[in-house]
Coordinates of C-alpha atoms in Angstrom, one line a residue:
P53 CA 93.4 87.8 159.3
G54 CA 95.1 91.3 158.2
Y55 CA 92.2 92.8 157.2
S56 CA 94.2 96.4 159.0
R57 CA 93.7 99.8 157.6
D58 CA 96.8 100.8 158.8
R59 CA 99.1 102.7 156.5
G60 CA 96.7 102.5 153.5
H61 CA 96.7 99.4 153.6
V62 CA 93.2 97.9 153.3
G63 CA 91.5 94.1 152.9
I64 CA 93.3 91.7 150.7
G65 CA 95.7 94.3 150.0
A66 CA 96.8 94.1 153.4
T67 CA 97.3 90.7 153.9
L68 CA 99.8 90.6 151.4
G69 CA 101.2 93.6 152.6
V70 CA 100.7 96.2 149.2
S71 CA 98.7 99.5 149.1
T72 CA 95.2 100.1 147.7
H73 CA 96.8 101.2 144.2
N74 CA 99.0 98.4 144.0
L75 CA 96.2 95.5 144.5
Q76 CA 95.1 95.3 140.6
H77 CA 98.7 94.2 140.3
T78 CA 98.9 91.7 143.0
T79 CA 95.7 90.3 141.7
H80 CA 97.1 89.8 138.2
M81 CA 100.2 88.4 139.9
F82 CA 97.9 85.7 141.8
S83 CA 96.4 84.6 138.6
T84 CA 99.6 83.6 137.3
L85 CA 100.8 81.8 140.3
R86 CA 97.4 79.7 140.6
R87 CA 99.0 77.7 137.7
F88 CA 102.0 76.5 139.9
P89 CA 101.6 73.7 142.4
A90 CA 100.6 74.6 146.0
R91 CA 104.0 73.1 147.1
T92 CA 106.0 74.8 145.2
L93 CA 104.4 78.1 146.1
R94 CA 104.8 77.7 149.8
A95 CA 108.5 76.8 149.2
S96 CA 109.5 79.8 147.0
F97 CA 106.9 82.4 147.8
R98 CA 107.9 85.2 150.4
V99 CA 106.6 88.8 150.9
A100 CA 106.5 91.3 153.3
P101 CA 102.7 92.0 155.5
V102 CA 101.4 95.2 157.0
T103 CA 104.2 94.3 160.2
G104 CA 107.2 93.9 158.1
A105 CA 107.9 90.9 158.8
K106 CA 108.5 88.0 156.1
R107 CA 105.7 85.1 156.4
S108 CA 105.1 82.3 154.2
F109 CA 101.7 81.6 152.5
S110 CA 99.9 78.5 153.6
T111 CA 98.0 76.8 151.4
E112 CA 94.6 77.8 153.1
E113 CA 95.2 81.2 151.9
I114 CA 96.4 80.8 148.2
D115 CA 93.4 78.3 147.9
M116 CA 91.2 81.3 149.1
L117 CA 92.6 83.7 146.7
S118 CA 92.4 81.2 143.9
K119 CA 88.8 80.9 144.8
L120 CA 87.8 84.4 144.9
L121 CA 89.6 85.3 141.5
E122 CA 87.7 82.4 139.9
E123 CA 84.1 83.4 141.6
A124 CA 85.0 87.1 140.2
K125 CA 85.7 86.1 136.7
Q126 CA 82.4 83.5 136.8
R127 CA 80.2 86.8 138.0
K128 CA 81.6 89.0 135.2
E129 CA 81.0 86.2 132.7
T130 CA 77.8 85.8 134.2
A131 CA 77.0 89.4 133.8
E132 CA 78.3 89.6 130.6
T133 CA 75.9 86.7 129.4
S134 CA 73.1 88.2 131.2
V135 CA 73.3 92.1 129.5
A136 CA 73.2 89.9 126.4
S137 CA 70.6 87.5 126.8
D138 CA 68.1 89.8 128.7
Y139 CA 67.6 92.2 125.9
D140 CA 64.9 91.4 123.3
G141 CA 64.3 94.5 121.4
P142 CA 65.4 95.5 117.9
S143 CA 69.3 95.6 116.9
F144 CA 71.7 97.1 115.1
N145 CA 72.3 95.3 111.9
I146 CA 76.0 95.0 110.4
Q147 CA 76.1 94.4 107.1
T148 CA 79.2 92.2 106.0
F149 CA 81.2 91.7 102.5
N150 CA 84.3 89.6 102.5
A151 CA 84.9 86.7 105.4
I152 CA 85.4 88.8 108.5
S153 CA 87.4 86.9 111.4
P154 CA 85.0 85.9 114.3
I155 CA 87.0 86.9 116.5
G156 CA 86.5 90.5 116.0
L157 CA 82.9 90.1 114.9
Q158 CA 82.3 88.8 118.7
K159 CA 83.2 92.7 119.5
F160 CA 79.7 93.0 118.7
P161 CA 77.2 92.4 121.7
E162 CA 75.0 89.4 121.0
G163 CA 71.3 90.1 120.7
K164 CA 72.0 93.9 120.2
Y165 CA 73.9 93.3 116.8
K166 CA 72.9 90.8 113.8
I167 CA 75.8 90.6 111.7
S168 CA 75.1 88.8 108.0
A169 CA 76.1 89.3 104.2
D170 CA 72.5 89.0 103.4
A171 CA 70.9 92.7 103.4
D172 CA 67.5 91.2 102.6
G173 CA 67.8 87.6 104.7
E174 CA 69.3 87.1 108.2
L175 CA 69.6 90.9 109.0
G176 CA 65.8 90.9 109.2
G177 CA 65.6 94.6 108.5
E178 CA 68.0 97.3 106.9
P179 CA 71.6 97.3 107.5
H180 CA 72.4 100.2 109.6
A181 CA 76.6 99.9 108.7
I182 CA 78.7 98.2 106.2
L183 CA 81.7 96.5 107.7
L184 CA 84.1 95.0 104.6
R185 CA 87.6 94.5 103.6
S186 CA 88.8 94.5 99.9
H187 CA 85.2 94.0 98.4
K188 CA 85.1 97.1 95.4
L189 CA 82.0 98.8 97.2
Q190 CA 79.4 100.2 95.1
V191 CA 77.1 103.4 95.1
E192 CA 74.1 101.4 94.7
E193 CA 75.1 98.9 97.3
V194 CA 74.7 101.5 100.5
K195 CA 71.2 101.7 101.3
P196 CA 69.5 105.0 102.7
S197 CA 69.3 103.0 105.9
V198 CA 73.7 102.9 106.5
R199 CA 74.9 105.0 109.3
A200 CA 78.6 104.2 108.6
I201 CA 81.1 102.3 106.9
A202 CA 84.4 100.5 108.1
R203 CA 87.0 99.0 106.3
C204 CA 89.0 96.2 108.4
G205 CA 92.4 97.8 107.3
A206 CA 94.3 101.0 106.5
G207 CA 93.6 101.6 102.4
T208 CA 89.9 102.7 101.8
N209 CA 90.6 102.9 97.8
N210 CA 88.0 100.1 97.5
I211 CA 85.4 102.4 98.9
P212 CA 83.7 105.6 96.9
V213 CA 85.1 107.8 100.3
E214 CA 84.1 111.1 98.4
K215 CA 80.6 109.9 97.1
M216 CA 79.9 108.7 101.1
S217 CA 81.1 112.2 102.1
E218 CA 78.4 113.8 99.8
M219 CA 75.8 111.4 101.2
G220 CA 77.2 112.3 104.8
I221 CA 78.2 108.6 105.7
P222 CA 81.7 108.5 107.8
V223 CA 84.2 106.2 106.3
F224 CA 86.1 104.0 109.1
N225 CA 89.4 102.5 108.5
T226 CA 91.8 100.6 110.9
P227 CA 95.1 102.3 111.2
G228 CA 97.7 100.2 112.9
A229 CA 95.8 96.9 113.3
N230 CA 98.0 95.2 110.7
A231 CA 100.8 97.0 111.7
N232 CA 103.3 94.8 113.2
A233 CA 102.3 92.0 110.2
V234 CA 103.6 94.7 107.8
K235 CA 106.6 95.3 109.7
E236 CA 107.6 91.6 109.8
L237 CA 106.9 91.1 105.6
V238 CA 109.2 94.7 105.2
I239 CA 111.8 92.8 107.1
C240 CA 111.5 89.8 105.1
S241 CA 111.7 91.9 102.2
L242 CA 114.8 93.4 103.3
L243 CA 116.6 90.0 103.6
L244 CA 114.9 89.2 100.1
A245 CA 116.8 92.0 98.5
S246 CA 120.1 91.2 100.1
R247 CA 121.0 87.8 100.5
G248 CA 120.0 86.0 97.0
I249 CA 117.2 84.0 99.2
S250 CA 114.6 83.4 96.5
E251 CA 116.8 83.2 93.6
G252 CA 118.8 80.6 95.7
I253 CA 115.7 78.3 96.2
Q254 CA 114.5 78.5 92.6
H255 CA 118.1 77.5 91.6
V256 CA 118.0 74.2 93.7
K257 CA 114.4 73.5 92.3
T258 CA 114.8 74.1 88.9
N259 CA 118.4 73.4 88.0
I260 CA 120.2 71.7 90.4
I261 CA 117.8 68.7 91.3
P262 CA 117.1 68.1 87.6
E263 CA 120.5 68.2 86.9
E264 CA 121.9 66.1 89.5
N265 CA 118.9 63.4 88.7
S266 CA 117.5 64.0 92.2
E267 CA 120.7 62.1 93.8
Y268 CA 121.2 63.3 97.3
A269 CA 125.1 63.1 97.2
A270 CA 125.3 65.2 93.9
I271 CA 122.8 67.4 95.5
A272 CA 124.6 68.0 98.2
K273 CA 127.6 68.9 96.6
R274 CA 126.5 71.5 94.1
I275 CA 124.2 73.3 97.0
E276 CA 127.4 73.6 98.7
K277 CA 129.5 74.4 95.6
D278 CA 126.8 76.7 94.0
K279 CA 126.6 79.3 97.2
K280 CA 129.1 81.6 95.3
M281 CA 126.5 82.3 92.7
F282 CA 124.5 84.1 95.4
V283 CA 126.6 86.1 97.4
G284 CA 124.8 89.0 99.0
Q285 CA 125.5 91.8 101.8
E286 CA 124.9 92.1 105.3
L287 CA 121.8 94.8 106.7
T288 CA 124.0 96.3 109.7
G289 CA 125.2 99.2 108.9
K290 CA 123.1 99.7 106.0
T291 CA 120.9 102.5 105.5
L292 CA 117.4 102.3 105.4
G293 CA 115.0 105.4 104.2
V294 CA 111.4 104.7 105.9
I295 CA 109.1 107.1 103.8
G296 CA 105.9 107.4 106.1
L297 CA 106.4 107.4 109.9
G298 CA 102.8 106.3 111.2
H299 CA 101.7 103.2 112.6
I300 CA 103.4 100.6 110.3
G301 CA 106.7 102.7 109.8
S302 CA 107.4 103.8 113.3
R303 CA 107.6 99.9 113.8
V304 CA 109.9 99.4 110.6
V305 CA 112.0 102.0 111.8
G306 CA 112.3 100.4 115.2
A307 CA 112.9 96.8 113.8
A308 CA 115.9 98.0 111.5
L309 CA 117.7 99.9 114.4
S310 CA 117.6 96.5 116.4
L311 CA 119.1 94.8 113.0
G312 CA 121.8 97.8 113.2
M313 CA 120.7 99.8 110.5
K314 CA 121.2 103.0 110.2
V315 CA 117.6 105.1 109.7
V316 CA 116.4 108.2 107.9
G317 CA 112.9 108.9 108.0
Y318 CA 110.8 111.1 106.3
D319 CA 107.1 112.3 106.5
P320 CA 105.9 116.1 106.2
A321 CA 102.7 115.2 107.6
L322 CA 104.1 113.6 110.8
S323 CA 101.0 113.7 113.6
L324 CA 102.3 114.8 117.3
E325 CA 101.0 111.1 118.3
A326 CA 103.4 109.5 115.6
A327 CA 106.1 111.6 116.6
W328 CA 106.1 110.2 119.9
R329 CA 106.4 106.6 118.6
L330 CA 109.7 107.3 117.4
P331 CA 113.3 106.9 118.9
G332 CA 114.2 110.5 118.0
D333 CA 117.5 110.0 119.6
Q334 CA 118.7 107.2 117.2
M335 CA 117.3 108.3 113.8
T336 CA 118.0 111.1 111.6
R337 CA 114.7 113.3 110.2
A338 CA 115.3 114.0 106.9
K339 CA 114.7 117.8 105.6
N340 CA 113.4 116.7 102.6
I341 CA 112.6 113.4 100.4
E342 CA 115.4 114.3 98.2
E343 CA 118.0 114.0 101.0
L344 CA 116.6 110.4 101.7
Y345 CA 117.1 109.2 98.4
K346 CA 120.8 110.7 98.6
A347 CA 121.1 108.7 101.8
S348 CA 119.5 105.0 101.4
D349 CA 120.9 101.7 100.1
Y350 CA 117.0 100.8 100.9
I351 CA 113.9 102.7 100.7
S352 CA 110.5 101.3 102.2
L353 CA 107.5 103.2 101.4
H354 CA 104.7 103.5 103.9
V355 CA 102.4 106.4 102.6
P356 CA 98.6 106.2 101.5
Y357 CA 98.6 106.6 97.6
I358 CA 96.7 110.1 96.7
K359 CA 96.1 110.5 93.2
D360 CA 97.9 113.9 93.2
K361 CA 100.4 113.6 95.6
T362 CA 102.1 110.0 95.7
H363 CA 101.1 108.9 92.5
H364 CA 104.4 107.6 91.1
L365 CA 106.2 109.2 93.9
I366 CA 109.3 106.6 93.0
N367 CA 110.0 108.2 89.0
A368 CA 112.8 108.6 87.4
E369 CA 113.5 111.6 88.7
A370 CA 113.6 110.3 92.3
L371 CA 115.8 107.0 90.7
S372 CA 118.4 109.4 89.2
M373 CA 119.1 110.8 93.0
C374 CA 119.3 106.8 94.6
K375 CA 122.2 104.8 95.0
P376 CA 122.7 102.6 92.5
G377 CA 122.6 99.6 94.4
V378 CA 119.4 101.0 96.3
S379 CA 116.7 98.5 96.9
I380 CA 112.9 99.4 97.2
C381 CA 110.3 97.6 99.4
N382 CA 106.7 98.9 98.8
F383 CA 104.1 97.3 100.8
A384 CA 101.8 100.4 100.3
R385 CA 100.4 101.0 97.2
G386 CA 101.4 99.9 93.6
E387 CA 100.8 102.9 92.2
I388 CA 103.1 104.7 94.2
V389 CA 106.2 103.3 92.0
D390 CA 106.5 103.9 88.3
G391 CA 107.4 100.7 87.1
A392 CA 108.2 101.9 83.4
A393 CA 110.8 104.4 85.3
L394 CA 112.2 101.6 87.3
R395 CA 112.2 99.0 84.5
A396 CA 114.3 101.8 82.4
A397 CA 116.6 102.0 85.5
Y398 CA 117.5 98.2 85.6
E399 CA 117.7 97.4 82.1
S400 CA 120.3 100.5 81.5
G401 CA 122.4 99.4 84.3
K402 CA 122.2 102.2 86.1
M403 CA 120.3 100.2 88.9
T404 CA 121.3 97.1 90.7
G405 CA 119.2 96.8 93.7
K406 CA 115.7 94.7 93.6
Y407 CA 112.4 95.7 93.9
V408 CA 110.3 93.8 96.6
S409 CA 106.0 94.4 96.8
D410 CA 102.9 92.8 96.9
F411 CA 101.6 94.2 93.9
A412 CA 101.8 93.5 90.6
D413 CA 103.2 95.6 87.9
A414 CA 102.4 95.7 84.3
D415 CA 105.7 96.9 83.4
L416 CA 107.9 94.8 85.5
M417 CA 106.3 91.3 85.2
G418 CA 108.6 88.7 84.5
H419 CA 112.0 90.9 85.4
P420 CA 114.3 89.2 87.6
Q421 CA 114.5 92.4 89.8
H422 CA 111.2 92.5 90.8
L423 CA 110.5 90.0 93.1
V424 CA 106.7 89.9 93.6
L425 CA 104.6 88.1 96.6
P426 CA 100.8 87.4 96.8
H427 CA 99.7 90.4 98.6
L428 CA 100.2 89.1 101.7
G429 CA 101.1 92.7 104.0
A430 CA 98.3 92.0 106.5
S431 CA 97.7 88.4 105.8
T432 CA 97.9 86.9 109.3
A433 CA 95.4 85.5 111.7
E434 CA 96.4 88.0 114.0
A435 CA 96.3 91.2 111.6
E436 CA 92.8 90.0 110.6
E437 CA 91.5 89.8 114.0
N438 CA 93.0 93.3 115.4
S439 CA 91.3 94.7 112.1
A440 CA 88.1 93.0 112.8
A441 CA 87.9 94.0 116.2
M442 CA 88.9 97.7 115.7
A443 CA 86.4 98.4 113.1
A444 CA 83.6 96.6 115.2
E445 CA 84.6 98.6 118.1
Q446 CA 84.7 101.8 115.7
I447 CA 81.3 101.2 114.8
I448 CA 79.7 100.6 117.9
D449 CA 81.2 103.9 119.1
F450 CA 79.6 105.8 116.7
L451 CA 76.2 104.0 116.5
E452 CA 75.9 104.3 120.5
T453 CA 77.5 107.5 121.4
G454 CA 77.9 109.6 117.9
S455 CA 81.7 109.1 118.9
I456 CA 84.2 109.4 115.6
R457 CA 87.8 107.8 115.7
N458 CA 89.9 107.1 112.5
S459 CA 87.4 108.1 109.9
V460 CA 89.1 109.0 106.6
N461 CA 86.6 111.4 105.7
F462 CA 84.9 113.0 108.9
P463 CA 86.1 115.1 111.7
D464 CA 87.4 112.9 115.0
A465 CA 84.8 113.3 117.9
R466 CA 84.9 111.8 120.9
L467 CA 81.5 111.5 122.7
E468 CA 80.7 110.4 126.3
P469 CA 77.7 107.8 126.2
K470 CA 74.1 108.8 126.9
E471 CA 72.5 107.8 129.9
A472 CA 68.9 107.5 130.9
D473 CA 66.8 110.8 130.3
S474 CA 69.8 112.1 128.0
Y475 CA 69.3 113.0 124.3
R476 CA 71.7 113.8 121.4
L477 CA 70.8 115.1 118.2
C478 CA 73.9 114.3 115.5
I479 CA 73.6 116.2 112.5
V480 CA 76.0 115.5 109.2
N481 CA 75.7 119.0 106.8
E482 CA 78.2 120.5 104.3
N483 CA 80.9 122.6 105.5
H484 CA 79.3 125.9 104.0
P485 CA 79.0 129.4 106.1
G486 CA 75.7 130.2 107.6
V487 CA 74.7 126.2 108.2
L488 CA 75.2 126.2 111.8
G489 CA 73.7 129.4 112.4
S490 CA 70.5 128.0 110.6
I491 CA 70.5 124.9 112.7
T492 CA 70.5 126.9 115.8
T493 CA 68.3 129.4 115.1
F494 CA 65.9 126.6 113.8
L495 CA 66.2 124.8 116.7
G496 CA 65.5 128.1 119.3
E497 CA 62.7 128.9 117.1
E498 CA 61.3 125.3 117.8
G499 CA 61.7 126.2 122.0
I500 CA 64.6 123.4 122.1
N501 CA 67.0 124.3 124.7
I502 CA 70.6 123.3 124.0
D503 CA 72.6 121.6 126.9
Q504 CA 76.2 121.8 125.2
Q505 CA 77.2 121.4 121.7
I506 CA 80.3 120.6 119.5
N507 CA 80.6 121.6 115.9
L508 CA 83.5 120.3 114.0
S509 CA 84.2 120.0 110.3
R510 CA 86.9 118.2 107.5
G511 CA 86.8 119.4 104.0
N512 CA 83.3 119.5 103.0
V513 CA 81.9 118.0 105.7
A514 CA 80.5 119.2 109.0
Y515 CA 79.5 117.0 112.1
T516 CA 77.3 119.1 114.8
V517 CA 76.5 117.1 117.9
I518 CA 73.9 118.6 120.1
D519 CA 72.9 117.4 123.7
L520 CA 69.6 118.3 124.4
E521 CA 68.0 118.9 128.1
K522 CA 64.6 117.1 127.0
L523 CA 63.6 114.8 124.0
P524 CA 61.3 117.1 121.5
S525 CA 57.6 116.0 121.8
D526 CA 58.0 115.3 118.3
P527 CA 61.6 114.3 117.8
E528 CA 60.5 112.8 113.7
G529 CA 58.8 115.8 113.0
L530 CA 61.5 118.0 114.2
Q531 CA 64.1 116.0 111.8
N532 CA 61.7 116.6 108.9
K533 CA 61.7 120.4 109.6
L534 CA 65.7 120.2 109.9
G535 CA 66.4 118.2 106.8
K536 CA 64.4 121.2 104.7
I537 CA 67.4 123.5 105.8
E538 CA 70.0 124.0 103.0
G539 CA 72.8 122.1 103.7
I540 CA 71.8 119.5 106.2
L541 CA 72.5 115.8 104.8
S542 CA 71.4 113.9 107.8
S543 CA 70.2 113.7 111.3
R544 CA 70.1 111.1 114.1
F545 CA 68.8 111.1 117.5
I546 CA 70.9 109.2 120.0
G547 CA 69.4 108.6 123.5
F548 CA 70.6 105.5 126.3
P549 CA 71.2 103.2 124.0
F550 CA 68.8 99.8 124.0
H551 CA 66.9 101.5 126.7
T552 CA 65.2 104.6 125.5
E553 CA 62.9 105.2 122.8
V554 CA 65.6 107.3 120.9
G555 CA 68.3 105.0 121.7
R556 CA 66.4 102.0 119.9
P557 CA 68.2 100.8 117.0
G558 CA 67.3 101.8 113.6
T559 CA 65.4 104.9 114.8
F560 CA 65.2 108.6 114.5
F561 CA 67.4 108.5 111.7
H562 CA 66.4 111.1 108.9
V563 CA 68.5 111.2 105.5
S564 CA 67.5 114.4 103.6
W565 CA 69.1 113.5 100.2
Y566 CA 67.0 110.1 100.3
Q567 CA 63.5 111.7 101.7
E568 CA 64.1 114.6 98.7
S569 CA 64.4 111.7 96.2

């Protein structure tokens, strides 16, 4: 009943009295409601049907909707399973270093992708991509068959990025995947710097308990008495300076505001996307970093380590501009802080705050004002799952469509998937004048008609993507000739993934530097 098309209503939407565009929301609502007993729903659930009059849902109607939702879910699961199991061709091979979250690895469709740390054994073929976390990747570990590398995390200091650029290999990271985990640790560090928490815990363990011979009554008395040794300050009303306003920094801003803190932010390279995440009317944007130093009671660092730009960003000069009681929280990179300068400021009595980080510092080892933790920034199950899932999705997107998202050395390129009878040629070349012209001239001489093309660059690398009207008669031969053009690093044909000849994993990938060697 109720399958009226009046007033833009249709199907089940008409029965519920909702328009078609709200049907998805209504379906989700019923998915939630089905957890409740039918008698509860009958007693409390009332909606307006098409006529505008209120009515109750019968047990039969609720059961019918629940059954429809369950059947739809089963069809979806069956379809996903059949897609994976029906494919029996070659797979894309993903070599892993470190333990990668199994939840994230589930993003790779079973049967179409093989994942293993053993590049010479379980993969059953050469690796097409590398997935890693903290492993210090060596150039000799990257085989000529590797098309891409993804780091499950934000930093890529453990990857020879510059060399990968020379080899024509994009390196991906996962910005924002661990942002919430790091944000929570920053909030913890603000409290550690303010309230003598870790010092108090240590005092109880190493002083009170042994001195009172583990006697409960005496210990309880001492715990109450010794609280005056650890008087701290509240965060509310204090000013937090946030250097770097990306995925993590913007979340720290929001959390600090929720704690009643004032926030001053600084980021000279702030992107439009990052700017939209900021509560601009509730924080102050510093015109320069010196302004932030002077205003802050706490400073939280969220910038990448760049040798000639952020190395020792917090140095003796910066400290001289800070308030004497400033505390510094560093969960970005250890090299950003000059430990020797900070120790000198502590020992001279000029600086009375704390330095909280999850990086060791040779100059601050053992200093009571340096609260150092294990490297816990992204060490939560959720962050590891998010990072692995994001890295997997980026690898899949690149291998199957040529799209590039969140690469640290290649330009962004958002591309639509290819369908049957469509072909794409992806070329990585040196970003020099004349290379693109040489490519298009060569293709014209070969009688190749270009349907559409894009050419993007970043630094010394250019990425050219050409969609073709038809597949060349000898694609491998075409790639061999193309590879002889000066400046070409690699080329790859992409077709309808897993269905056409050029869509089969492991095919039609030409690496110029390897062929020449």
